[in-house]
Amino acid sequence: MERILHLLNRWYSLPFDGLVHLRDGGSRSYLAQAGDCTFFLRVTKPAFADTASHSVKIHVYLQNQGFPVPRIVFTREHAPSVEIRDESGTRLLILYEYIPGRESDPEQDTEAIGDLTGRFHTLMDRYRGPLVRHDRWFFLDRYLEILRRKQYPNVEAFSIYGNALWDRLRTLPAGPCHGDLYSGNIHKDPEGHLYLLDFDTVCEG
């Protein structure tokens, strides 16, 4: 973590003096401390470098449109991320404002989530960057393959349910899709404001 602190102080105009590891998944995440100020830090893994770069571009676009996302903190060179290259590949270091709170409650926040999602789709209709096209394989078949490989006991029930859902959805028009919209990616601050997170799987779908 000393190396990450060194990189933060090298690239950002803030005196970083502390780092707390939060979790490890598709990327490693930390709380970064600069005096009394707290930030959220994400360090991507080499396997997801292209996806993360795509995600940052969308995040900056939404941020510039005034859409509720945690603000990306730009570097001294006015870049939204720091690219780190070594023998294992390319990582991105992305620094965000820290917003206290918790994940949304779909039952309690239904109307606000619907409004947030509608605003996201409206803005993404105007996005001029490339969007990958995803279809049935991405949203359904690849998950069924994983369940079958792991010999999950109820996989055929999920297959029947998934096919029934897909039959209802497949004739809908394609458009910008978040790709991973669930309560964990909708953050609720103490005042009740909602923020959309994680644009790694944004696509046309």
PDB file of C-alpha atoms in Angstrom, residues 13-154:
ATOM      1  CA  SER A  13      -2.491  17.737  -5.675  1.00  0.00           C
ATOM      2  CA  LEU A  14      -3.467  16.407  -2.242  1.00  0.00           C
ATOM      3  CA  PRO A  15      -1.315  15.316   0.753  1.00  0.00           C
ATOM      4  CA  PHE A  16      -2.339  11.661   1.075  1.00  0.00           C
ATOM      5  CA  ASP A  17      -1.291  10.105   4.375  1.00  0.00           C
ATOM      6  CA  GLY A  18      -3.452   7.000   4.860  1.00  0.00           C
ATOM      7  CA  LEU A  19      -4.969   4.062   3.012  1.00  0.00           C
ATOM      8  CA  VAL A  20      -7.474   1.435   4.213  1.00  0.00           C
ATOM      9  CA  HIS A  21      -8.204  -1.647   2.100  1.00  0.00           C
ATOM     10  CA  LEU A  22     -11.953  -2.230   1.618  1.00  0.00           C
ATOM     11  CA  ARG A  23     -12.466  -5.130  -0.769  1.00  0.00           C
ATOM     12  CA  ASP A  24     -10.988  -7.167  -3.590  1.00  0.00           C
ATOM     13  CA  GLY A  25     -12.989  -8.197  -6.664  1.00  0.00           C
ATOM     14  CA  GLY A  26     -12.716  -7.115 -10.296  1.00  0.00           C
ATOM     15  CA  SER A  27     -10.690  -4.271  -8.803  1.00  0.00           C
ATOM     16  CA  ARG A  28      -9.187  -3.445  -5.427  1.00  0.00           C
ATOM     17  CA  SER A  29     -10.834  -0.635  -3.522  1.00  0.00           C
ATOM     18  CA  TYR A  30      -9.565   1.546  -0.688  1.00  0.00           C
ATOM     19  CA  LEU A  31     -10.414   4.518   1.442  1.00  0.00           C
ATOM     20  CA  ALA A  32      -7.690   7.114   0.873  1.00  0.00           C
ATOM     21  CA  GLN A  33      -7.105   9.783   3.489  1.00  0.00           C
ATOM     22  CA  ALA A  34      -5.660  13.257   2.845  1.00  0.00           C
ATOM     23  CA  GLY A  35      -5.738  15.044   6.167  1.00  0.00           C
ATOM     24  CA  ASP A  36      -9.410  15.359   7.146  1.00  0.00           C
ATOM     25  CA  CYS A  37     -10.620  14.504   3.631  1.00  0.00           C
ATOM     26  CA  THR A  38     -11.634  10.965   2.641  1.00  0.00           C
ATOM     27  CA  PHE A  39     -11.696   9.615  -0.910  1.00  0.00           C
ATOM     28  CA  PHE A  40     -12.653   6.320  -2.531  1.00  0.00           C
ATOM     29  CA  LEU A  41      -9.854   4.736  -4.551  1.00  0.00           C
ATOM     30  CA  ARG A  42     -10.247   1.994  -7.135  1.00  0.00           C
ATOM     31  CA  VAL A  43      -7.281   0.120  -8.602  1.00  0.00           C
ATOM     32  CA  THR A  44      -8.312  -2.080 -11.530  1.00  0.00           C
ATOM     33  CA  LYS A  45      -6.732  -5.413 -12.409  1.00  0.00           C
ATOM     34  CA  PRO A  46      -4.892  -5.958 -15.729  1.00  0.00           C
ATOM     35  CA  ALA A  47      -7.568  -8.321 -17.068  1.00  0.00           C
ATOM     36  CA  PHE A  48     -10.130  -5.509 -16.891  1.00  0.00           C
ATOM     37  CA  ALA A  49      -8.041  -2.601 -18.222  1.00  0.00           C
ATOM     38  CA  ASP A  50     -10.100  -2.079 -21.404  1.00  0.00           C
ATOM     39  CA  THR A  51     -13.408  -2.372 -19.564  1.00  0.00           C
ATOM     40  CA  ALA A  52     -12.243   0.058 -16.866  1.00  0.00           C
ATOM     41  CA  SER A  53     -11.086   2.626 -19.440  1.00  0.00           C
ATOM     42  CA  HIS A  54     -14.499   2.420 -21.139  1.00  0.00           C
ATOM     43  CA  SER A  55     -16.182   2.812 -17.727  1.00  0.00           C
ATOM     44  CA  VAL A  56     -14.167   5.941 -16.854  1.00  0.00           C
ATOM     45  CA  LYS A  57     -15.125   7.651 -20.130  1.00  0.00           C
ATOM     46  CA  ILE A  58     -18.821   7.049 -19.466  1.00  0.00           C
ATOM     47  CA  HIS A  59     -18.475   8.160 -15.835  1.00  0.00           C
ATOM     48  CA  VAL A  60     -16.801  11.435 -16.860  1.00  0.00           C
ATOM     49  CA  TYR A  61     -19.481  12.029 -19.512  1.00  0.00           C
ATOM     50  CA  LEU A  62     -22.264  11.561 -16.943  1.00  0.00           C
ATOM     51  CA  GLN A  63     -20.396  13.682 -14.387  1.00  0.00           C
ATOM     52  CA  ASN A  64     -20.068  16.508 -16.933  1.00  0.00           C
ATOM     53  CA  GLN A  65     -23.812  16.301 -17.622  1.00  0.00           C
ATOM     54  CA  GLY A  66     -24.607  16.826 -13.926  1.00  0.00           C
ATOM     55  CA  PHE A  67     -25.882  13.270 -13.477  1.00  0.00           C
ATOM     56  CA  PRO A  68     -25.613  11.927  -9.884  1.00  0.00           C
ATOM     57  CA  VAL A  69     -22.401   9.904  -9.840  1.00  0.00           C
ATOM     58  CA  PRO A  70     -19.587  10.132  -7.286  1.00  0.00           C
ATOM     59  CA  ARG A  71     -17.261  12.793  -8.689  1.00  0.00           C
ATOM     60  CA  ILE A  72     -13.998  11.550 -10.205  1.00  0.00           C
ATOM     61  CA  VAL A  73     -11.035  13.547  -8.884  1.00  0.00           C
ATOM     62  CA  PHE A  74      -8.743  14.554 -11.746  1.00  0.00           C
ATOM     63  CA  THR A  75      -4.953  14.350 -11.538  1.00  0.00           C
ATOM     64  CA  ARG A  76      -2.508  17.255 -11.656  1.00  0.00           C
ATOM     65  CA  GLU A  77      -2.406  16.669 -15.414  1.00  0.00           C
ATOM     66  CA  HIS A  78      -6.225  16.889 -15.599  1.00  0.00           C
ATOM     67  CA  ALA A  79      -6.623  13.183 -16.364  1.00  0.00           C
ATOM     68  CA  PRO A  80      -9.494  11.125 -14.887  1.00  0.00           C
ATOM     69  CA  SER A  81      -7.229   8.195 -14.046  1.00  0.00           C
ATOM     70  CA  VAL A  82      -3.610   7.127 -13.703  1.00  0.00           C
ATOM     71  CA  GLU A  83      -2.342   4.339 -15.951  1.00  0.00           C
ATOM     72  CA  ILE A  84       0.168   2.005 -14.308  1.00  0.00           C
ATOM     73  CA  ARG A  85       2.088  -0.402 -16.544  1.00  0.00           C
ATOM     74  CA  ASP A  86       4.309  -3.237 -15.339  1.00  0.00           C
ATOM     75  CA  GLU A  87       5.210  -6.802 -16.308  1.00  0.00           C
ATOM     76  CA  SER A  88       1.736  -8.061 -15.304  1.00  0.00           C
ATOM     77  CA  GLY A  89      -0.144  -5.611 -17.528  1.00  0.00           C
ATOM     78  CA  THR A  90      -1.971  -2.289 -17.239  1.00  0.00           C
ATOM     79  CA  ARG A  91      -3.845  -1.067 -14.182  1.00  0.00           C
ATOM     80  CA  LEU A  92      -5.918   2.059 -13.760  1.00  0.00           C
ATOM     81  CA  LEU A  93      -5.913   4.045 -10.559  1.00  0.00           C
ATOM     82  CA  ILE A  94      -9.171   6.024 -10.248  1.00  0.00           C
ATOM     83  CA  LEU A  95      -9.911   8.410  -7.382  1.00  0.00           C
ATOM     84  CA  TYR A  96     -13.472   9.404  -6.454  1.00  0.00           C
ATOM     85  CA  GLU A  97     -15.084  11.648  -3.891  1.00  0.00           C
ATOM     86  CA  TYR A  98     -16.229   9.608  -0.913  1.00  0.00           C
ATOM     87  CA  ILE A  99     -19.973   9.694  -0.276  1.00  0.00           C
ATOM     88  CA  PRO A 100     -21.089   8.114   3.015  1.00  0.00           C
ATOM     89  CA  GLY A 101     -24.259   6.056   2.949  1.00  0.00           C
ATOM     90  CA  ARG A 102     -25.484   2.612   1.980  1.00  0.00           C
ATOM     91  CA  GLU A 103     -26.958   0.737  -0.953  1.00  0.00           C
ATOM     92  CA  SER A 104     -30.490   1.585  -2.010  1.00  0.00           C
ATOM     93  CA  ASP A 105     -33.616  -0.282  -0.910  1.00  0.00           C
ATOM     94  CA  PRO A 106     -35.535  -1.324  -4.065  1.00  0.00           C
ATOM     95  CA  GLU A 107     -38.868  -1.461  -2.237  1.00  0.00           C
ATOM     96  CA  GLN A 108     -38.503   1.863  -0.459  1.00  0.00           C
ATOM     97  CA  ASP A 109     -36.761   3.675  -3.338  1.00  0.00           C
ATOM     98  CA  THR A 110     -38.687   2.277  -6.315  1.00  0.00           C
ATOM     99  CA  GLU A 111     -39.850   5.617  -7.737  1.00  0.00           C
ATOM    100  CA  ALA A 112     -36.477   7.342  -7.239  1.00  0.00           C
ATOM    101  CA  ILE A 113     -34.645   4.380  -8.838  1.00  0.00           C
ATOM    102  CA  GLY A 114     -36.993   4.525 -11.823  1.00  0.00           C
ATOM    103  CA  ASP A 115     -36.330   8.244 -12.204  1.00  0.00           C
ATOM    104  CA  LEU A 116     -32.567   7.737 -11.921  1.00  0.00           C
ATOM    105  CA  THR A 117     -32.588   4.947 -14.507  1.00  0.00           C
ATOM    106  CA  GLY A 118     -34.709   6.996 -16.912  1.00  0.00           C
ATOM    107  CA  ARG A 119     -32.320   9.951 -16.643  1.00  0.00           C
ATOM    108  CA  PHE A 120     -29.379   7.610 -17.260  1.00  0.00           C
ATOM    109  CA  HIS A 121     -30.979   6.202 -20.421  1.00  0.00           C
ATOM    110  CA  THR A 122     -31.855   9.680 -21.711  1.00  0.00           C
ATOM    111  CA  LEU A 123     -28.270  10.895 -21.291  1.00  0.00           C
ATOM    112  CA  MET A 124     -26.758   7.721 -22.736  1.00  0.00           C
ATOM    113  CA  ASP A 125     -28.916   8.128 -25.849  1.00  0.00           C
ATOM    114  CA  ARG A 126     -26.795  11.246 -26.502  1.00  0.00           C
ATOM    115  CA  TYR A 127     -23.460   9.563 -25.708  1.00  0.00           C
ATOM    116  CA  ARG A 128     -21.216   9.557 -28.776  1.00  0.00           C
ATOM    117  CA  GLY A 129     -18.622   7.050 -27.583  1.00  0.00           C
ATOM    118  CA  PRO A 130     -18.708   3.431 -28.766  1.00  0.00           C
ATOM    119  CA  LEU A 131     -20.902   0.939 -26.914  1.00  0.00           C
ATOM    120  CA  VAL A 132     -20.425  -2.818 -27.213  1.00  0.00           C
ATOM    121  CA  ARG A 133     -23.567  -4.756 -28.208  1.00  0.00           C
ATOM    122  CA  HIS A 134     -24.621  -7.501 -25.784  1.00  0.00           C
ATOM    123  CA  ASP A 135     -27.329 -10.070 -26.317  1.00  0.00           C
ATOM    124  CA  ARG A 136     -28.728 -13.262 -24.827  1.00  0.00           C
ATOM    125  CA  TRP A 137     -25.318 -14.881 -24.324  1.00  0.00           C
ATOM    126  CA  PHE A 138     -24.055 -12.011 -22.154  1.00  0.00           C
ATOM    127  CA  PHE A 139     -27.189 -11.635 -20.037  1.00  0.00           C
ATOM    128  CA  LEU A 140     -28.262 -15.269 -19.711  1.00  0.00           C
ATOM    129  CA  ASP A 141     -26.339 -18.102 -21.364  1.00  0.00           C
ATOM    130  CA  ARG A 142     -22.906 -17.390 -19.883  1.00  0.00           C
ATOM    131  CA  TYR A 143     -24.361 -17.520 -16.357  1.00  0.00           C
ATOM    132  CA  LEU A 144     -26.122 -20.805 -17.082  1.00  0.00           C
ATOM    133  CA  GLU A 145     -22.814 -22.195 -18.410  1.00  0.00           C
ATOM    134  CA  ILE A 146     -21.076 -21.259 -15.141  1.00  0.00           C
ATOM    135  CA  LEU A 147     -23.853 -22.860 -13.057  1.00  0.00           C
ATOM    136  CA  ARG A 148     -23.694 -26.064 -15.110  1.00  0.00           C
ATOM    137  CA  ARG A 149     -19.904 -26.171 -14.843  1.00  0.00           C
ATOM    138  CA  LYS A 150     -20.206 -25.859 -11.054  1.00  0.00           C
ATOM    139  CA  GLN A 151     -22.977 -28.495 -11.063  1.00  0.00           C
ATOM    140  CA  TYR A 152     -25.400 -26.137  -9.359  1.00  0.00           C
ATOM    141  CA  PRO A 153     -28.455 -28.207  -8.319  1.00  0.00           C
ATOM    142  CA  ASN A 154     -31.221 -25.864  -9.605  1.00  0.00           C
TER     143      ASN A 154
END
